[in-house]
Coordinates of C-alpha atoms in Angstrom, one line a residue:
M198 CA 14.7 -18.8 -7.3
A199 CA 12.5 -16.4 -9.2
D200 CA 11.1 -17.0 -12.7
S201 CA 11.9 -14.0 -14.9
G202 CA 10.1 -15.3 -18.0
D203 CA 7.4 -12.6 -17.9
R204 CA 10.0 -9.8 -18.1
R205 CA 9.8 -10.2 -21.9
R206 CA 6.4 -8.5 -22.0
F207 CA 6.5 -5.0 -20.5
I208 CA 7.6 -1.5 -21.0
Y209 CA 9.5 0.1 -18.2
N210 CA 10.3 3.9 -18.0
L211 CA 12.5 5.3 -15.2
H212 CA 12.1 9.0 -14.3
E213 CA 14.7 10.7 -12.2
Q214 CA 13.5 13.1 -9.5
S215 CA 15.3 15.9 -7.7
K216 CA 14.0 14.7 -4.3
P217 CA 13.7 11.4 -2.5
V218 CA 10.2 9.8 -2.9
G219 CA 8.7 7.9 -0.1
A220 CA 5.4 6.6 -1.5
V221 CA 3.5 6.7 -4.8
R222 CA -0.2 6.2 -5.6
W223 CA -2.3 6.3 -8.8
L224 CA -5.2 8.8 -8.8
P225 CA -8.5 8.0 -10.5
S226 CA -8.4 9.0 -14.2
V227 CA -11.1 10.7 -16.1
S228 CA -9.2 10.5 -19.4
P229 CA -7.5 7.4 -20.9
F230 CA -4.7 9.8 -22.3
L231 CA -3.9 11.8 -19.1
R232 CA -2.8 9.9 -16.1
L233 CA -2.2 11.3 -12.6
A234 CA -0.1 10.0 -9.7
A235 CA 0.5 11.3 -6.2
M236 CA 3.9 11.2 -4.5
S237 CA 5.1 11.9 -1.0
V238 CA 8.5 13.6 -1.2
L239 CA 10.8 13.6 1.8
S240 CA 13.0 16.7 1.5
P241 CA 11.4 19.1 1.9
P242 CA 8.3 17.1 3.0
A243 CA 5.4 17.6 0.6
I244 CA 2.7 15.9 -1.5
E245 CA 3.2 16.2 -5.2
I246 CA 0.9 15.5 -8.1
H247 CA 2.5 14.4 -11.4
S248 CA 0.9 13.8 -14.8
F249 CA 1.9 12.0 -17.9
S250 CA 0.4 11.2 -21.2
S251 CA -0.2 7.6 -22.2
Q252 CA -1.4 8.5 -25.7
S253 CA 0.2 6.4 -28.4
P254 CA 2.6 6.5 -30.3
N255 CA 4.8 7.9 -27.4
P256 CA 6.1 4.9 -25.5
N257 CA 8.2 7.0 -23.2
P258 CA 5.9 9.7 -21.7
D259 CA 7.3 12.5 -19.6
L260 CA 6.4 12.7 -15.9
N261 CA 5.4 16.3 -15.2
L262 CA 4.9 18.1 -11.8
V263 CA 1.4 19.6 -11.7
S264 CA 1.0 20.8 -8.2
S265 CA 2.4 20.3 -4.6
Y266 CA 1.4 21.0 -1.0
P267 CA 3.9 21.2 1.9
L268 CA 3.6 18.9 4.9
P269 CA 4.8 19.7 8.5
S270 CA 7.0 16.6 8.5
S271 CA 7.8 13.6 6.3
A272 CA 4.9 11.5 5.1
T273 CA 4.7 8.0 6.6
S274 CA 1.7 6.7 4.7
L275 CA -0.2 7.8 1.6
T276 CA -3.5 6.7 0.0
S277 CA -5.9 8.0 -2.7
F278 CA -9.6 7.5 -3.0
K279 CA -12.9 8.9 -4.4
S280 CA -15.7 10.4 -2.3
H281 CA -18.8 12.0 -3.6
N282 CA -17.2 12.4 -7.0
Y283 CA -14.2 14.1 -5.5
T284 CA -10.6 12.8 -5.8
L285 CA -9.0 12.9 -2.4
I286 CA -5.5 12.1 -1.0
A287 CA -4.8 11.2 2.6
A288 CA -1.3 11.4 4.1
S289 CA 0.0 10.8 7.6
T290 CA 3.3 12.1 9.0
S291 CA 6.2 11.3 11.3
T292 CA 4.9 13.9 13.8
G293 CA 1.5 12.3 14.2
S294 CA -0.7 14.4 11.9
L295 CA -3.2 13.5 9.3
H296 CA -3.9 15.5 6.2
I297 CA -6.6 15.1 3.5
F298 CA -6.5 17.0 0.2
S299 CA -8.9 17.6 -2.6
V300 CA -7.5 17.2 -6.1
N301 CA -9.0 18.3 -9.4
P302 CA -9.3 15.0 -11.4
Y303 CA -9.0 16.8 -14.8
D304 CA -5.7 18.6 -14.3
G305 CA -4.3 17.3 -11.1
K306 CA -4.2 20.6 -9.2
I307 CA -4.5 20.3 -5.4
E308 CA -7.5 22.5 -4.7
S309 CA -7.5 22.6 -0.9
Q310 CA -6.5 20.9 2.3
I311 CA -9.9 19.8 3.7
I312 CA -8.7 18.1 6.9
S313 CA -5.7 18.5 9.2
I314 CA -5.5 16.8 12.6
S315 CA -2.5 17.0 14.8
D316 CA -3.7 17.0 18.5
K317 CA -1.2 14.9 20.5
D318 CA -3.6 14.3 23.3
S319 CA -6.7 13.2 21.4
F320 CA -5.0 11.8 18.2
H321 CA -1.4 10.6 18.0
C322 CA 1.7 11.5 20.0
G323 CA 4.2 9.9 17.7
P324 CA 4.6 8.8 14.0
I325 CA 1.4 7.4 12.3
Q326 CA 2.9 4.5 10.5
S327 CA -0.2 3.5 8.4
I328 CA -3.6 4.8 7.3
D329 CA -6.4 3.3 5.3
V330 CA -9.8 4.8 4.2
E331 CA -13.0 2.7 4.0
T332 CA -14.3 3.7 0.6
S333 CA -17.4 1.4 0.1
S334 CA -19.6 2.9 2.8
T335 CA -18.5 4.9 5.8
G336 CA -15.6 6.9 4.5
E337 CA -13.7 6.5 7.8
C338 CA -10.0 6.7 7.9
A339 CA -8.2 4.3 10.2
T340 CA -4.8 5.3 11.6
A341 CA -2.2 3.1 13.3
G342 CA 0.6 4.6 15.3
E343 CA 4.0 3.9 16.7
D344 CA 2.6 5.2 20.0
G345 CA 0.3 2.2 20.2
R346 CA -2.9 4.1 19.3
V347 CA -5.5 3.1 16.7
N348 CA -8.0 5.8 15.8
L349 CA -10.9 6.1 13.4
V350 CA -11.6 9.5 11.8
L351 CA -15.1 10.0 10.5
I352 CA -15.1 12.5 7.7
G353 CA -18.6 14.2 7.5
E354 CA -19.8 16.9 5.2
D355 CA -19.7 19.6 7.9
K356 CA -17.5 18.1 10.7
V357 CA -14.7 15.7 11.5
E358 CA -14.9 13.2 14.4
N359 CA -12.1 11.2 15.9
F360 CA -12.7 8.0 17.9
R361 CA -10.0 6.2 19.9
V362 CA -10.2 2.4 19.3
C363 CA -7.0 1.4 21.1
E364 CA -4.7 3.0 23.6
S365 CA -1.8 0.8 24.6
D366 CA 0.3 3.5 26.3
G367 CA 3.3 2.7 24.1
L368 CA 3.5 -1.0 25.1
V369 CA 2.5 -2.0 21.6
A370 CA 3.5 -0.3 18.4
Y371 CA 1.3 -0.5 15.3
S372 CA 2.8 -0.3 11.8
A373 CA 0.0 -1.4 9.4
V374 CA -3.8 -1.1 9.2
K375 CA -6.3 -2.2 6.5
W376 CA -10.1 -2.2 6.3
G377 CA -11.8 -5.5 5.6
S378 CA -15.4 -4.3 5.6
P379 CA -17.3 -1.2 6.6
V380 CA -17.1 -2.4 10.2
E381 CA -14.0 -4.5 10.4
F382 CA -10.3 -3.8 10.0
V383 CA -7.0 -5.6 10.8
T384 CA -3.8 -4.2 12.3
G385 CA -0.2 -5.4 12.6
G386 CA 3.0 -4.3 14.3
V387 CA 6.1 -5.7 15.9
G388 CA 6.3 -9.5 15.3
P389 CA 4.0 -11.4 12.9
G390 CA 0.9 -11.0 15.1
L391 CA -2.3 -9.6 13.5
Q392 CA -5.4 -8.2 15.2
W393 CA -8.9 -8.3 13.7
W394 CA -11.2 -5.5 15.0
D395 CA -15.0 -5.2 14.7
K396 CA -16.6 -1.8 15.5
R397 CA -19.8 -3.7 16.6
R398 CA -17.8 -5.4 19.4
P399 CA -15.7 -2.7 21.1
G400 CA -13.1 -3.4 23.8
G401 CA -10.4 -5.0 21.8
P402 CA -9.7 -7.2 18.8
V403 CA -12.2 -10.0 18.1
A404 CA -9.5 -12.3 16.7
Q405 CA -5.7 -12.5 16.8
F406 CA -3.0 -14.4 15.0
K407 CA 0.0 -15.1 17.1
G408 CA 2.7 -16.6 14.9
V409 CA 6.5 -16.6 15.5
W410 CA 9.0 -15.3 13.0
G411 CA 11.2 -18.2 11.8
R412 CA 10.1 -20.4 14.7
G413 CA 11.7 -17.9 17.1
T414 CA 15.1 -17.7 15.3
V415 CA 14.5 -14.2 13.8
T416 CA 12.6 -11.1 14.8
G417 CA 10.8 -8.6 12.7
M418 CA 7.7 -6.5 12.1
I419 CA 4.8 -6.1 9.7
H420 CA 5.0 -3.3 7.2
S421 CA 2.0 -3.8 4.9
I422 CA -1.4 -5.5 4.8
D423 CA -3.8 -6.0 2.0
I424 CA -7.4 -7.4 1.8
H425 CA -9.1 -8.4 -1.4
P426 CA -12.7 -7.1 -1.7
S427 CA -14.0 -10.4 -2.9
R428 CA -12.2 -12.4 -0.1
K429 CA -12.6 -10.3 3.0
H430 CA -11.8 -13.2 5.3
T431 CA -8.2 -13.4 4.0
C432 CA -5.5 -10.8 4.4
V433 CA -2.0 -10.9 2.9
V434 CA 1.0 -9.5 4.9
G435 CA 4.5 -8.3 4.1
G436 CA 7.2 -7.8 6.7
S437 CA 10.8 -8.5 7.8
S438 CA 13.1 -11.2 6.5
G439 CA 11.4 -11.2 3.1
A440 CA 8.2 -12.6 4.7
V441 CA 5.0 -12.5 2.8
Y442 CA 2.1 -14.6 4.2
A443 CA -1.7 -14.9 4.2
W444 CA -3.9 -15.2 7.2
D445 CA -7.4 -16.7 6.8
L446 CA -9.9 -16.0 9.5
R447 CA -11.4 -19.5 8.9
W448 CA -8.1 -21.1 10.0
Q449 CA -6.9 -18.5 12.4
Q450 CA -3.9 -20.3 13.8
Q451 CA -2.4 -21.4 10.5
A452 CA -0.7 -18.9 8.1
I453 CA 0.1 -19.6 4.5
T454 CA 3.7 -18.6 3.7
L455 CA 4.1 -17.2 0.2
A456 CA 7.8 -16.0 0.5
G457 CA 10.6 -15.4 3.0
T458 CA 11.6 -17.2 6.2
G459 CA 8.3 -15.9 7.5
L460 CA 6.8 -18.4 9.9
E461 CA 8.8 -21.3 8.7
A462 CA 12.6 -21.1 9.3
K463 CA 13.2 -24.0 6.7
S464 CA 11.6 -22.1 3.7
Q465 CA 13.9 -20.6 1.1
P466 CA 13.5 -16.8 0.9
F467 CA 13.1 -15.0 -2.4
S468 CA 14.1 -11.8 -0.7
E469 CA 15.9 -11.6 2.6
S470 CA 15.2 -8.0 3.4
E471 CA 12.2 -5.9 4.5
V472 CA 9.1 -6.3 2.3
W473 CA 7.8 -2.7 2.3
E474 CA 4.5 -3.2 0.5
V475 CA 2.2 -6.0 -0.7
K476 CA -1.0 -5.7 -2.9
Y477 CA -3.2 -8.2 -4.6
D478 CA -2.5 -8.3 -8.3
A479 CA -5.6 -8.3 -10.5
F480 CA -3.6 -8.5 -13.7
T481 CA -1.9 -11.9 -13.1
P482 CA -4.1 -14.9 -13.8
Q483 CA -5.0 -17.0 -10.8
V484 CA -3.5 -20.5 -10.8
S485 CA -6.2 -22.1 -8.7
S486 CA -9.5 -20.9 -7.2
T487 CA -8.7 -22.7 -4.0
K488 CA -5.4 -20.9 -3.4
V489 CA -4.4 -17.4 -2.3
L490 CA -4.9 -14.8 -5.1
P491 CA -1.7 -13.5 -6.8
V492 CA 0.2 -10.9 -4.7
M493 CA 2.8 -8.3 -5.8
M494 CA 5.5 -7.2 -3.4
C495 CA 8.4 -4.8 -3.3
S496 CA 11.5 -5.0 -1.0
E497 CA 14.4 -3.2 0.5
D498 CA 16.8 -5.2 -1.7
G499 CA 15.2 -3.8 -4.9
F500 CA 12.8 -6.6 -6.0
L501 CA 9.4 -6.1 -7.5
A502 CA 7.8 -9.6 -7.9
V503 CA 4.5 -11.4 -8.2
L504 CA 3.9 -14.3 -5.8
Q505 CA 1.5 -17.2 -6.0
Q506 CA 0.9 -20.0 -3.5
D507 CA 3.1 -23.0 -4.2
E508 CA 4.5 -21.3 -7.4
R509 CA 7.9 -19.8 -8.2
P510 CA 8.0 -16.0 -7.8
V511 CA 7.8 -14.0 -11.0
Q512 CA 10.4 -11.3 -10.9
L513 CA 9.4 -8.0 -12.6
L514 CA 12.2 -5.7 -11.5
E515 CA 15.6 -6.1 -9.8
E516 CA 16.9 -2.6 -8.9
P517 CA 20.3 -1.7 -7.4
C518 CA 18.5 0.1 -4.5
A519 CA 15.4 -0.2 -2.4
I520 CA 11.9 0.0 -3.9
N521 CA 10.2 2.0 -1.2
S522 CA 6.6 1.8 -2.6
F523 CA 4.5 0.7 -5.5
D524 CA 0.9 0.9 -6.7
I525 CA -1.2 -1.0 -9.2
D526 CA -3.6 1.2 -11.2
P527 CA -7.1 -0.1 -10.2
Q528 CA -8.4 1.2 -13.6
N529 CA -5.6 -0.4 -15.6
P530 CA -4.1 -3.2 -13.5
S531 CA -1.4 -3.8 -16.1
D532 CA 0.3 -0.5 -15.1
V533 CA 2.4 -0.3 -12.0
I534 CA 4.2 2.8 -10.6
V535 CA 7.2 2.3 -8.2
A536 CA 9.2 4.7 -6.0
L537 CA 13.0 4.0 -5.8
E538 CA 15.3 4.9 -3.0
W539 CA 17.7 6.6 -5.5
E540 CA 15.3 9.6 -6.2
S541 CA 13.6 7.9 -9.1
V542 CA 10.0 6.9 -10.1
G543 CA 9.4 4.0 -12.5
I544 CA 6.3 3.2 -14.6
L545 CA 5.9 -0.4 -15.7
S546 CA 3.3 -1.4 -18.3
R547 CA 2.7 -5.1 -18.5
G548 CA 1.3 -7.2 -21.3
R549 CA 3.3 -5.7 -24.2
E550 CA 4.9 -7.6 -27.0
E551 CA 8.5 -6.6 -26.3
T552 CA 10.6 -5.1 -23.6
E553 CA 11.6 -1.5 -23.7
M554 CA 13.8 0.2 -21.1
A555 CA 14.0 4.0 -21.0

């Protein structure tokens, strides 16, 4: 049962769109009054940049389209990052291509497509289900595909290099990837298993977690992985049957279930559908320093909630449709942007004195 007590203290604005939105990401802001967000729209496939003003006294800012760029097929994963003072967006597609765009941080205009990779022999021959960019050092982009391939794309100033990490010939499908350090990353796919990779030790994963969904009573797959920069030995995972759990490398064979049937068939699920995305939530206070940090999740059955170990979930939203994606603003962690299945984008600002719905 979820605790909805914290719903008293936020402002939530819902913005209808003319196209279905697959994923949303905040972009780094250079002004406290002009905010930018990237969206992957599905029909026709494209990347769009939207702006809105957060300047008081307007509590219901308009969401305005600033620029867009077409994609060859629907985006399957989206991320934003900064590199050498540039704001960049990376998107993967259902036909196995990777695209990286440069965005003007002052007005949100997409200035250029700086990278486009689509070679089916050397890159991916099917949908790329997940990408992640290592932003602290190397700037490498990890890609995980339905074709069982895991690649690393090194983005240099004058060239782009692609390195194959794994080729499973379609026997394994990967659906999520996340960097843990400049040399380590984790992947997940069908089933609850996770693979920890280290570039210094090529040849395969250096550690694996081999759990069983609901003690073998259910099947599923992993959709999202997050790793906190201050606790790189622990990753949090969202997947099928409402499952959200944490995997700690120090206790590799024991997962910590935060929600869902997950790895324990006896647990009571908060959501029984697919958990599409999980992220550590820097805004929510931590209950105990010895427990898993607070985690936000969104689901197919329309929930946006904050989970803490051994605590009741705090429900933020309950929509009548799927919440496909969300993002917590790293510069303002109180602000969350969500993409709804019914062609809408919502912006939730927490920590306000009263609730306003627009």
